[in-house]
Amino acid sequence: MTQIQNMTRIAIVGAGNVGATFAHTLMLSGLAAEIVLIDRNQAKAEGEAMDLNHAVPLVQPARIWAGDYADTAGAAVTVITAGSAQHPGETRLDLLQRNAAIFNDIVSQVVKYNPEGLILVATNPVDILTYIAWKISGLPAGRVLGSGTILDTARFRYLLSEHFGVDPRSVHAYIIGEHGDSEVPVWSLANIAGMRLPMYCDKNGLNCDQNVLDEIFAKTRDAAYEIIERKGATYYAIAAGLMAIIRAILRDQNSVLSVSSHIENFYGINDVYLSLPSIVDRGGVERMLQMELSQEEIAGLQYSARILRETLDQLSY
Ligand SMILES: NC(=O)c1ccc[n+]([C@@H]2O[C@H](COP(=O)([O-])OP(=O)(O)OC[C@H]3O[C@@H](n4cnc5c(N)ncnc54)[C@H](O)[C@@H]3O)[C@@H](O)[C@H]2O)c1
């Protein structure tokens, strides 16, 4: 296998809801020549690979197989979606410790076979596990990233677009910080056609009352709980989010995406992974952007960082 053929290999560790749906999205995109699925449950990975392969003649050419860690060699990106669900009676910290141990194993294997590629983490809690993946990998921070708030930002833009009656792609707004309860909506910079929301509402006779906006944010933050209550898991939108990140990487797009990156010296925050709009290219996270946030938003981001740092301390990272 030559290096060039390997340029568009994507390895996916974890062939569950998220991993398999992402593999499907990636296959339809035609961007990857090779997709390898790795799962502790080998039969599950094989079944997913078979099902996906049967679509190949109808969509885009791609080589898809169930493999092992040696197959991560030469992958441009290894996407980690493997995770363990909470056991009955297990605390959140116990679960975290178990997932940290799983990550130790997975990431050590990945870097053994693929010291050159990027690592993209989606497993929750994504900011904590991306930090751990970075530490274990020994890779430069820019080459280990998490899906972060890419999904929350998409949910936010969708819900705002519903309220304002415009295409979600025309709504420019970010959720930053932790992918989780302490995430922060950047209201001060949210805009449509360069108009901040209060001005947009004013000019278009729409309601921008804070309680309406707060409700939109609450729906964004709590979306996963709502979906899981109804269908048990979420996977289509995160798969599209992972796809947006992979596209930015493979096509060297310099896209601005709210991915989880290692933060050092931003708004007084140090040594955590969390999401800020970042430029993503072939090398991973090229840099994070320092937004002009309001005092309230900075305080929210710092609180988010504190929660993440405390959890990392509990795990001795
Ligand atoms: N970041 C986000 O925005 C986002 C969104 C949705 C889900 N998630 C997270 O993605 C993760 C996966 O969710 P899911 O619904 O696909 O779960 P799932 O249970 O369907 O799949 C997890 C898969 O991981 C595999 N696995 C477990 N331990 C492994 C190991 N040590 N090595 C290899 N494979 C292993 C399992 O066999 C299983 O197939 C969860 O942590 C979930 O919270 C993140």
PDB file of C-alpha atoms in Angstrom, residues 6-305:
ATOM      1  CA  ASN A   6      -3.289   5.815   2.380  1.00  0.00           C
ATOM      2  CA  MET A   7      -3.811   9.573   2.217  1.00  0.00           C
ATOM      3  CA  THR A   8      -7.557   9.195   2.422  1.00  0.00           C
ATOM      4  CA  ARG A   9      -7.814   6.311   4.837  1.00  0.00           C
ATOM      5  CA  ILE A  10     -10.036   7.112   7.796  1.00  0.00           C
ATOM      6  CA  ALA A  11     -10.041   4.764  10.784  1.00  0.00           C
ATOM      7  CA  ILE A  12     -13.041   4.649  13.089  1.00  0.00           C
ATOM      8  CA  VAL A  13     -12.677   3.103  16.543  1.00  0.00           C
ATOM      9  CA  GLY A  14     -16.129   2.228  17.876  1.00  0.00           C
ATOM     10  CA  ALA A  15     -18.701   0.918  15.404  1.00  0.00           C
ATOM     11  CA  GLY A  16     -21.742   1.740  17.531  1.00  0.00           C
ATOM     12  CA  ASN A  17     -24.475   4.264  16.728  1.00  0.00           C
ATOM     13  CA  VAL A  18     -22.104   7.182  16.261  1.00  0.00           C
ATOM     14  CA  GLY A  19     -19.236   5.295  14.599  1.00  0.00           C
ATOM     15  CA  ALA A  20     -21.435   3.403  12.127  1.00  0.00           C
ATOM     16  CA  THR A  21     -23.528   6.471  11.250  1.00  0.00           C
ATOM     17  CA  PHE A  22     -20.380   8.485  10.705  1.00  0.00           C
ATOM     18  CA  ALA A  23     -18.965   5.703   8.484  1.00  0.00           C
ATOM     19  CA  HIS A  24     -22.169   5.871   6.431  1.00  0.00           C
ATOM     20  CA  THR A  25     -21.998   9.663   6.126  1.00  0.00           C
ATOM     21  CA  LEU A  26     -18.333   9.444   5.154  1.00  0.00           C
ATOM     22  CA  MET A  27     -19.031   6.759   2.554  1.00  0.00           C
ATOM     23  CA  LEU A  28     -21.758   8.895   0.958  1.00  0.00           C
ATOM     24  CA  SER A  29     -19.401  11.895   0.837  1.00  0.00           C
ATOM     25  CA  GLY A  30     -16.916  10.043  -1.375  1.00  0.00           C
ATOM     26  CA  LEU A  31     -14.054  11.786   0.424  1.00  0.00           C
ATOM     27  CA  ALA A  32     -12.414   8.671   1.853  1.00  0.00           C
ATOM     28  CA  ALA A  33     -10.905   5.959  -0.326  1.00  0.00           C
ATOM     29  CA  GLU A  34     -10.654   3.613   2.648  1.00  0.00           C
ATOM     30  CA  ILE A  35     -12.727   3.318   5.794  1.00  0.00           C
ATOM     31  CA  VAL A  36     -11.699   0.850   8.490  1.00  0.00           C
ATOM     32  CA  LEU A  37     -13.979   0.047  11.408  1.00  0.00           C
ATOM     33  CA  ILE A  38     -12.430  -1.199  14.650  1.00  0.00           C
ATOM     34  CA  ASP A  39     -14.519  -2.348  17.584  1.00  0.00           C
ATOM     35  CA  ARG A  40     -13.991  -4.558  20.601  1.00  0.00           C
ATOM     36  CA  ASN A  41     -17.151  -6.278  19.340  1.00  0.00           C
ATOM     37  CA  GLN A  42     -15.611  -7.647  16.131  1.00  0.00           C
ATOM     38  CA  ALA A  43     -18.921  -9.071  14.864  1.00  0.00           C
ATOM     39  CA  LYS A  44     -20.560  -5.639  15.109  1.00  0.00           C
ATOM     40  CA  ALA A  45     -17.739  -4.026  13.114  1.00  0.00           C
ATOM     41  CA  GLU A  46     -17.955  -6.816  10.509  1.00  0.00           C
ATOM     42  CA  GLY A  47     -21.733  -6.505  10.204  1.00  0.00           C
ATOM     43  CA  GLU A  48     -21.525  -2.733   9.752  1.00  0.00           C
ATOM     44  CA  ALA A  49     -18.749  -3.087   7.151  1.00  0.00           C
ATOM     45  CA  MET A  50     -20.780  -5.663   5.197  1.00  0.00           C
ATOM     46  CA  ASP A  51     -23.911  -3.522   5.221  1.00  0.00           C
ATOM     47  CA  LEU A  52     -21.959  -0.417   4.155  1.00  0.00           C
ATOM     48  CA  ASN A  53     -20.133  -2.313   1.397  1.00  0.00           C
ATOM     49  CA  HIS A  54     -23.425  -3.383  -0.117  1.00  0.00           C
ATOM     50  CA  ALA A  55     -24.220   0.302  -0.691  1.00  0.00           C
ATOM     51  CA  VAL A  56     -20.898   1.027  -2.402  1.00  0.00           C
ATOM     52  CA  PRO A  57     -22.019  -0.026  -5.928  1.00  0.00           C
ATOM     53  CA  LEU A  58     -24.899   2.434  -5.594  1.00  0.00           C
ATOM     54  CA  VAL A  59     -22.956   5.390  -4.230  1.00  0.00           C
ATOM     55  CA  GLN A  60     -19.213   6.126  -4.262  1.00  0.00           C
ATOM     56  CA  PRO A  61     -16.258   3.773  -4.584  1.00  0.00           C
ATOM     57  CA  ALA A  62     -14.594   3.067  -1.242  1.00  0.00           C
ATOM     58  CA  ARG A  63     -12.861   0.159   0.433  1.00  0.00           C
ATOM     59  CA  ILE A  64     -14.582  -0.552   3.752  1.00  0.00           C
ATOM     60  CA  TRP A  65     -13.592  -3.293   6.176  1.00  0.00           C
ATOM     61  CA  ALA A  66     -13.570  -4.378   9.815  1.00  0.00           C
ATOM     62  CA  GLY A  67      -9.973  -4.305  10.948  1.00  0.00           C
ATOM     63  CA  ASP A  68      -7.683  -3.967  13.906  1.00  0.00           C
ATOM     64  CA  TYR A  69      -5.332  -1.318  15.207  1.00  0.00           C
ATOM     65  CA  ALA A  70      -2.613  -2.175  12.694  1.00  0.00           C
ATOM     66  CA  ASP A  71      -5.054  -0.874  10.048  1.00  0.00           C
ATOM     67  CA  THR A  72      -4.910   2.631  11.503  1.00  0.00           C
ATOM     68  CA  ALA A  73      -1.436   2.847   9.893  1.00  0.00           C
ATOM     69  CA  GLY A  74      -1.419   5.631   7.335  1.00  0.00           C
ATOM     70  CA  ALA A  75      -4.912   6.890   8.221  1.00  0.00           C
ATOM     71  CA  ALA A  76      -5.179  10.646   7.847  1.00  0.00           C
ATOM     72  CA  VAL A  77      -7.458  10.658  10.877  1.00  0.00           C
ATOM     73  CA  THR A  78      -8.486   8.092  13.491  1.00  0.00           C
ATOM     74  CA  VAL A  79     -11.929   8.971  14.797  1.00  0.00           C
ATOM     75  CA  ILE A  80     -12.654   7.571  18.266  1.00  0.00           C
ATOM     76  CA  THR A  81     -16.311   6.975  19.098  1.00  0.00           C
ATOM     77  CA  ALA A  82     -15.792   3.943  21.351  1.00  0.00           C
ATOM     78  CA  GLY A  83     -17.345   4.267  24.735  1.00  0.00           C
ATOM     79  CA  SER A  84     -18.741   2.383  27.606  1.00  0.00           C
ATOM     80  CA  ALA A  85     -22.171   3.076  29.050  1.00  0.00           C
ATOM     81  CA  GLN A  86     -22.702   3.636  32.770  1.00  0.00           C
ATOM     82  CA  HIS A  87     -23.023   0.397  34.766  1.00  0.00           C
ATOM     83  CA  PRO A  88     -25.834   0.176  37.346  1.00  0.00           C
ATOM     84  CA  GLY A  89     -24.703   1.796  40.596  1.00  0.00           C
ATOM     85  CA  GLU A  90     -21.608   3.265  38.981  1.00  0.00           C
ATOM     86  CA  THR A  91     -20.787   6.915  39.714  1.00  0.00           C
ATOM     87  CA  ARG A  92     -19.965   9.419  36.977  1.00  0.00           C
ATOM     88  CA  LEU A  93     -16.371   9.441  38.190  1.00  0.00           C
ATOM     89  CA  ASP A  94     -16.178   5.612  38.095  1.00  0.00           C
ATOM     90  CA  LEU A  95     -17.431   5.696  34.512  1.00  0.00           C
ATOM     91  CA  LEU A  96     -14.902   8.366  33.665  1.00  0.00           C
ATOM     92  CA  GLN A  97     -12.099   6.325  35.173  1.00  0.00           C
ATOM     93  CA  ARG A  98     -13.189   3.315  33.145  1.00  0.00           C
ATOM     94  CA  ASN A  99     -13.416   5.352  29.922  1.00  0.00           C
ATOM     95  CA  ALA A 100     -10.001   6.873  30.674  1.00  0.00           C
ATOM     96  CA  ALA A 101      -8.581   3.343  30.949  1.00  0.00           C
ATOM     97  CA  ILE A 102     -10.277   2.375  27.651  1.00  0.00           C
ATOM     98  CA  PHE A 103      -8.755   5.461  26.031  1.00  0.00           C
ATOM     99  CA  ASN A 104      -5.322   4.618  27.394  1.00  0.00           C
ATOM    100  CA  ASP A 105      -5.534   1.305  25.601  1.00  0.00           C
ATOM    101  CA  ILE A 106      -7.039   2.623  22.343  1.00  0.00           C
ATOM    102  CA  VAL A 107      -4.793   5.671  21.940  1.00  0.00           C
ATOM    103  CA  SER A 108      -1.604   3.737  22.751  1.00  0.00           C
ATOM    104  CA  GLN A 109      -2.489   1.277  19.997  1.00  0.00           C
ATOM    105  CA  VAL A 110      -3.359   4.040  17.520  1.00  0.00           C
ATOM    106  CA  VAL A 111      -0.102   5.973  17.966  1.00  0.00           C
ATOM    107  CA  LYS A 112       1.904   2.760  17.868  1.00  0.00           C
ATOM    108  CA  TYR A 113       0.680   2.071  14.344  1.00  0.00           C
ATOM    109  CA  ASN A 114      -0.058   5.601  13.215  1.00  0.00           C
ATOM    110  CA  PRO A 115       2.278   8.188  14.731  1.00  0.00           C
ATOM    111  CA  GLU A 116       1.666  10.606  11.836  1.00  0.00           C
ATOM    112  CA  GLY A 117      -2.131  10.879  11.685  1.00  0.00           C
ATOM    113  CA  LEU A 118      -4.610  13.052  13.530  1.00  0.00           C
ATOM    114  CA  ILE A 119      -6.901  11.835  16.302  1.00  0.00           C
ATOM    115  CA  LEU A 120     -10.493  13.096  16.483  1.00  0.00           C
ATOM    116  CA  VAL A 121     -12.480  12.180  19.599  1.00  0.00           C
ATOM    117  CA  ALA A 122     -16.279  12.081  19.864  1.00  0.00           C
ATOM    118  CA  THR A 123     -16.743   9.874  22.945  1.00  0.00           C
ATOM    119  CA  ASN A 124     -18.210  11.675  25.956  1.00  0.00           C
ATOM    120  CA  PRO A 125     -17.295  13.494  28.033  1.00  0.00           C
ATOM    121  CA  VAL A 126     -15.530  14.658  24.920  1.00  0.00           C
ATOM    122  CA  ASP A 127     -13.415  17.502  26.338  1.00  0.00           C
ATOM    123  CA  ILE A 128     -12.030  15.316  29.137  1.00  0.00           C
ATOM    124  CA  LEU A 129     -11.369  12.324  26.892  1.00  0.00           C
ATOM    125  CA  THR A 130      -9.725  14.457  24.204  1.00  0.00           C
ATOM    126  CA  TYR A 131      -7.367  15.861  26.828  1.00  0.00           C
ATOM    127  CA  ILE A 132      -6.551  12.324  27.972  1.00  0.00           C
ATOM    128  CA  ALA A 133      -6.077  11.182  24.362  1.00  0.00           C
ATOM    129  CA  TRP A 134      -3.660  14.062  23.821  1.00  0.00           C
ATOM    130  CA  LYS A 135      -1.676  13.236  26.971  1.00  0.00           C
ATOM    131  CA  ILE A 136      -1.475   9.533  26.181  1.00  0.00           C
ATOM    132  CA  SER A 137      -0.622  10.077  22.518  1.00  0.00           C
ATOM    133  CA  GLY A 138       2.336  12.377  23.091  1.00  0.00           C
ATOM    134  CA  LEU A 139       1.307  14.134  19.843  1.00  0.00           C
ATOM    135  CA  PRO A 140       1.388  17.908  19.372  1.00  0.00           C
ATOM    136  CA  ALA A 141      -1.881  19.361  20.716  1.00  0.00           C
ATOM    137  CA  GLY A 142      -3.052  20.563  17.294  1.00  0.00           C
ATOM    138  CA  ARG A 143      -3.140  16.963  16.032  1.00  0.00           C
ATOM    139  CA  VAL A 144      -5.555  15.743  18.715  1.00  0.00           C
ATOM    140  CA  LEU A 145      -8.978  17.376  18.628  1.00  0.00           C
ATOM    141  CA  GLY A 146     -12.476  16.701  19.888  1.00  0.00           C
ATOM    142  CA  SER A 147     -15.850  17.211  18.244  1.00  0.00           C
ATOM    143  CA  GLY A 148     -16.482  19.656  21.112  1.00  0.00           C
ATOM    144  CA  THR A 149     -19.424  21.963  20.551  1.00  0.00           C
ATOM    145  CA  ILE A 150     -19.684  21.431  16.797  1.00  0.00           C
ATOM    146  CA  LEU A 151     -22.999  19.681  17.428  1.00  0.00           C
ATOM    147  CA  ASP A 152     -24.241  22.213  19.980  1.00  0.00           C
ATOM    148  CA  THR A 153     -23.381  25.031  17.572  1.00  0.00           C
ATOM    149  CA  ALA A 154     -25.332  23.273  14.806  1.00  0.00           C
ATOM    150  CA  ARG A 155     -28.323  22.778  17.124  1.00  0.00           C
ATOM    151  CA  PHE A 156     -28.140  26.426  18.171  1.00  0.00           C
ATOM    152  CA  ARG A 157     -28.045  27.653  14.566  1.00  0.00           C
ATOM    153  CA  TYR A 158     -30.913  25.361  13.622  1.00  0.00           C
ATOM    154  CA  LEU A 159     -33.122  26.518  16.508  1.00  0.00           C
ATOM    155  CA  LEU A 160     -32.292  30.186  15.837  1.00  0.00           C
ATOM    156  CA  SER A 161     -33.068  29.680  12.157  1.00  0.00           C
ATOM    157  CA  GLU A 162     -36.473  28.252  13.088  1.00  0.00           C
ATOM    158  CA  HIS A 163     -37.202  31.278  15.233  1.00  0.00           C
ATOM    159  CA  PHE A 164     -36.031  33.784  12.614  1.00  0.00           C
ATOM    160  CA  GLY A 165     -37.360  31.940   9.564  1.00  0.00           C
ATOM    161  CA  VAL A 166     -34.050  31.858   7.667  1.00  0.00           C
ATOM    162  CA  ASP A 167     -31.745  29.146   6.345  1.00  0.00           C
ATOM    163  CA  PRO A 168     -29.645  27.833   9.290  1.00  0.00           C
ATOM    164  CA  ARG A 169     -26.540  28.320   7.158  1.00  0.00           C
ATOM    165  CA  SER A 170     -27.282  32.052   7.218  1.00  0.00           C
ATOM    166  CA  VAL A 171     -27.265  32.177  11.023  1.00  0.00           C
ATOM    167  CA  HIS A 172     -23.800  32.825  12.455  1.00  0.00           C
ATOM    168  CA  ALA A 173     -23.615  31.932  16.106  1.00  0.00           C
ATOM    169  CA  TYR A 174     -21.408  29.781  18.350  1.00  0.00           C
ATOM    170  CA  ILE A 175     -21.672  27.685  21.453  1.00  0.00           C
ATOM    171  CA  ILE A 176     -18.300  27.613  23.220  1.00  0.00           C
ATOM    172  CA  GLY A 177     -16.777  25.970  26.280  1.00  0.00           C
ATOM    173  CA  GLU A 178     -17.606  22.482  27.514  1.00  0.00           C
ATOM    174  CA  HIS A 179     -19.703  20.148  25.374  1.00  0.00           C
ATOM    175  CA  GLY A 180     -22.160  19.770  28.230  1.00  0.00           C
ATOM    176  CA  ASP A 181     -24.110  21.574  30.898  1.00  0.00           C
ATOM    177  CA  SER A 182     -21.696  24.505  31.338  1.00  0.00           C
ATOM    178  CA  GLU A 183     -21.509  25.408  27.631  1.00  0.00           C
ATOM    179  CA  VAL A 184     -21.839  29.092  26.740  1.00  0.00           C
ATOM    180  CA  PRO A 185     -23.926  30.744  23.982  1.00  0.00           C
ATOM    181  CA  VAL A 186     -22.138  33.690  22.392  1.00  0.00           C
ATOM    182  CA  TRP A 187     -25.141  36.000  22.097  1.00  0.00           C
ATOM    183  CA  SER A 188     -23.054  39.160  21.824  1.00  0.00           C
ATOM    184  CA  LEU A 189     -21.682  38.153  18.399  1.00  0.00           C
ATOM    185  CA  ALA A 190     -24.606  36.129  16.987  1.00  0.00           C
ATOM    186  CA  ASN A 191     -25.695  37.631  13.684  1.00  0.00           C
ATOM    187  CA  ILE A 192     -27.648  37.253  10.455  1.00  0.00           C
ATOM    188  CA  ALA A 193     -26.166  39.067   7.450  1.00  0.00           C
ATOM    189  CA  GLY A 194     -23.793  40.897   9.783  1.00  0.00           C
ATOM    190  CA  MET A 195     -26.706  42.252  11.840  1.00  0.00           C
ATOM    191  CA  ARG A 196     -26.543  41.378  15.543  1.00  0.00           C
ATOM    192  CA  LEU A 197     -29.786  39.751  16.662  1.00  0.00           C
ATOM    193  CA  PRO A 198     -31.331  42.805  18.415  1.00  0.00           C
ATOM    194  CA  MET A 199     -30.861  44.852  15.226  1.00  0.00           C
ATOM    195  CA  TYR A 200     -32.129  42.017  13.018  1.00  0.00           C
ATOM    196  CA  CYS A 201     -35.252  41.732  15.194  1.00  0.00           C
ATOM    197  CA  ASP A 202     -35.746  45.470  15.238  1.00  0.00           C
ATOM    198  CA  LYS A 203     -35.575  45.741  11.442  1.00  0.00           C
ATOM    199  CA  ASN A 204     -37.764  42.679  10.839  1.00  0.00           C
ATOM    200  CA  GLY A 205     -40.409  43.096  13.538  1.00  0.00           C
ATOM    201  CA  LEU A 206     -39.343  39.905  15.363  1.00  0.00           C
ATOM    202  CA  ASN A 207     -39.166  38.991  19.034  1.00  0.00           C
ATOM    203  CA  CYS A 208     -35.677  39.049  20.554  1.00  0.00           C
ATOM    204  CA  ASP A 209     -36.715  39.194  24.219  1.00  0.00           C
ATOM    205  CA  GLN A 210     -34.121  37.626  26.474  1.00  0.00           C
ATOM    206  CA  ASN A 211     -36.585  35.010  27.754  1.00  0.00           C
ATOM    207  CA  VAL A 212     -37.203  33.847  24.148  1.00  0.00           C
ATOM    208  CA  LEU A 213     -33.443  33.648  23.513  1.00  0.00           C
ATOM    209  CA  ASP A 214     -32.875  31.867  26.839  1.00  0.00           C
ATOM    210  CA  GLU A 215     -35.449  29.276  25.828  1.00  0.00           C
ATOM    211  CA  ILE A 216     -33.638  28.702  22.511  1.00  0.00           C
ATOM    212  CA  PHE A 217     -30.368  28.169  24.371  1.00  0.00           C
ATOM    213  CA  ALA A 218     -31.993  25.823  26.918  1.00  0.00           C
ATOM    214  CA  LYS A 219     -33.356  23.720  24.032  1.00  0.00           C
ATOM    215  CA  THR A 220     -29.877  23.663  22.489  1.00  0.00           C
ATOM    216  CA  ARG A 221     -28.126  22.624  25.703  1.00  0.00           C
ATOM    217  CA  ASP A 222     -30.713  19.996  26.634  1.00  0.00           C
ATOM    218  CA  ALA A 223     -31.282  18.581  23.124  1.00  0.00           C
ATOM    219  CA  ALA A 224     -29.359  15.354  23.783  1.00  0.00           C
ATOM    220  CA  TYR A 225     -31.480  14.562  26.864  1.00  0.00           C
ATOM    221  CA  GLU A 226     -34.668  15.159  24.844  1.00  0.00           C
ATOM    222  CA  ILE A 227     -33.535  12.943  21.960  1.00  0.00           C
ATOM    223  CA  ILE A 228     -32.193  10.161  24.183  1.00  0.00           C
ATOM    224  CA  GLU A 229     -35.504  10.106  26.072  1.00  0.00           C
ATOM    225  CA  ARG A 230     -37.301   9.521  22.762  1.00  0.00           C
ATOM    226  CA  LYS A 231     -34.957   7.257  20.764  1.00  0.00           C
ATOM    227  CA  GLY A 232     -32.192   6.172  23.113  1.00  0.00           C
ATOM    228  CA  ALA A 233     -29.197   7.799  21.409  1.00  0.00           C
ATOM    229  CA  THR A 234     -28.160  10.634  19.103  1.00  0.00           C
ATOM    230  CA  TYR A 235     -26.081   9.997  16.018  1.00  0.00           C
ATOM    231  CA  TYR A 236     -27.148  11.681  12.735  1.00  0.00           C
ATOM    232  CA  ALA A 237     -26.162  15.214  13.672  1.00  0.00           C
ATOM    233  CA  ILE A 238     -22.900  14.235  15.393  1.00  0.00           C
ATOM    234  CA  ALA A 239     -22.037  12.166  12.308  1.00  0.00           C
ATOM    235  CA  ALA A 240     -22.590  15.273  10.155  1.00  0.00           C
ATOM    236  CA  GLY A 241     -20.478  17.273  12.609  1.00  0.00           C
ATOM    237  CA  LEU A 242     -17.633  14.765  12.411  1.00  0.00           C
ATOM    238  CA  MET A 243     -17.988  14.890   8.629  1.00  0.00           C
ATOM    239  CA  ALA A 244     -17.607  18.684   8.634  1.00  0.00           C
ATOM    240  CA  ILE A 245     -14.368  18.317  10.621  1.00  0.00           C
ATOM    241  CA  ILE A 246     -13.030  15.508   8.400  1.00  0.00           C
ATOM    242  CA  ARG A 247     -13.873  17.497   5.262  1.00  0.00           C
ATOM    243  CA  ALA A 248     -12.008  20.535   6.621  1.00  0.00           C
ATOM    244  CA  ILE A 249      -8.991  18.310   7.332  1.00  0.00           C
ATOM    245  CA  LEU A 250      -8.896  16.257   4.122  1.00  0.00           C
ATOM    246  CA  ARG A 251      -9.522  19.266   1.905  1.00  0.00           C
ATOM    247  CA  ASP A 252      -7.241  21.565   3.895  1.00  0.00           C
ATOM    248  CA  GLN A 253     -10.065  24.083   4.108  1.00  0.00           C
ATOM    249  CA  ASN A 254      -9.018  26.398   6.967  1.00  0.00           C
ATOM    250  CA  SER A 255     -12.618  26.130   8.140  1.00  0.00           C
ATOM    251  CA  VAL A 256     -13.668  27.865  11.334  1.00  0.00           C
ATOM    252  CA  LEU A 257     -15.234  25.164  13.501  1.00  0.00           C
ATOM    253  CA  SER A 258     -16.035  24.975  17.197  1.00  0.00           C
ATOM    254  CA  VAL A 259     -13.901  21.936  17.957  1.00  0.00           C
ATOM    255  CA  SER A 260     -12.379  21.012  21.297  1.00  0.00           C
ATOM    256  CA  SER A 261      -8.733  22.111  21.386  1.00  0.00           C
ATOM    257  CA  HIS A 262      -6.015  22.487  23.970  1.00  0.00           C
ATOM    258  CA  ILE A 263      -6.369  25.931  25.528  1.00  0.00           C
ATOM    259  CA  GLU A 264      -3.346  27.743  26.810  1.00  0.00           C
ATOM    260  CA  ASN A 265      -3.504  31.377  27.819  1.00  0.00           C
ATOM    261  CA  PHE A 266      -6.929  32.316  26.462  1.00  0.00           C
ATOM    262  CA  TYR A 267      -9.157  34.513  28.647  1.00  0.00           C
ATOM    263  CA  GLY A 268      -6.971  33.460  31.606  1.00  0.00           C
ATOM    264  CA  ILE A 269      -7.688  29.765  30.902  1.00  0.00           C
ATOM    265  CA  ASN A 270      -4.901  27.192  30.832  1.00  0.00           C
ATOM    266  CA  ASP A 271      -4.392  23.497  30.221  1.00  0.00           C
ATOM    267  CA  VAL A 272      -7.862  22.175  29.412  1.00  0.00           C
ATOM    268  CA  TYR A 273      -9.521  21.072  26.208  1.00  0.00           C
ATOM    269  CA  LEU A 274     -12.671  23.024  25.377  1.00  0.00           C
ATOM    270  CA  SER A 275     -14.308  24.569  22.325  1.00  0.00           C
ATOM    271  CA  LEU A 276     -13.606  27.914  20.761  1.00  0.00           C
ATOM    272  CA  PRO A 277     -13.947  28.710  17.065  1.00  0.00           C
ATOM    273  CA  SER A 278     -10.749  27.265  15.599  1.00  0.00           C
ATOM    274  CA  ILE A 279      -9.149  27.100  12.173  1.00  0.00           C
ATOM    275  CA  VAL A 280      -9.029  23.483  11.029  1.00  0.00           C
ATOM    276  CA  ASP A 281      -6.806  22.392   8.163  1.00  0.00           C
ATOM    277  CA  ARG A 282      -4.817  19.356   6.955  1.00  0.00           C
ATOM    278  CA  GLY A 283      -2.632  19.522  10.058  1.00  0.00           C
ATOM    279  CA  GLY A 284      -5.564  19.634  12.517  1.00  0.00           C
ATOM    280  CA  VAL A 285      -6.215  22.692  14.672  1.00  0.00           C
ATOM    281  CA  GLU A 286      -4.058  25.399  13.178  1.00  0.00           C
ATOM    282  CA  ARG A 287      -5.108  27.973  15.804  1.00  0.00           C
ATOM    283  CA  MET A 288      -7.978  29.107  17.997  1.00  0.00           C
ATOM    284  CA  LEU A 289      -9.631  32.456  17.501  1.00  0.00           C
ATOM    285  CA  GLN A 290      -9.860  34.973  20.299  1.00  0.00           C
ATOM    286  CA  MET A 291     -13.398  36.346  20.058  1.00  0.00           C
ATOM    287  CA  GLU A 292     -14.369  39.672  21.606  1.00  0.00           C
ATOM    288  CA  LEU A 293     -16.671  38.215  24.230  1.00  0.00           C
ATOM    289  CA  SER A 294     -18.819  40.075  26.749  1.00  0.00           C
ATOM    290  CA  GLN A 295     -17.763  39.963  30.419  1.00  0.00           C
ATOM    291  CA  GLU A 296     -20.621  37.557  31.125  1.00  0.00           C
ATOM    292  CA  GLU A 297     -19.514  35.231  28.320  1.00  0.00           C
ATOM    293  CA  ILE A 298     -15.901  35.283  29.531  1.00  0.00           C
ATOM    294  CA  ALA A 299     -17.086  34.450  33.063  1.00  0.00           C
ATOM    295  CA  GLY A 300     -19.184  31.573  31.649  1.00  0.00           C
ATOM    296  CA  LEU A 301     -16.224  30.241  29.679  1.00  0.00           C
ATOM    297  CA  GLN A 302     -13.953  30.455  32.723  1.00  0.00           C
ATOM    298  CA  TYR A 303     -16.548  28.572  34.792  1.00  0.00           C
ATOM    299  CA  SER A 304     -16.747  25.893  32.080  1.00  0.00           C
ATOM    300  CA  ALA A 305     -12.945  25.600  32.111  1.00  0.00           C
TER     301      ALA A 305
END
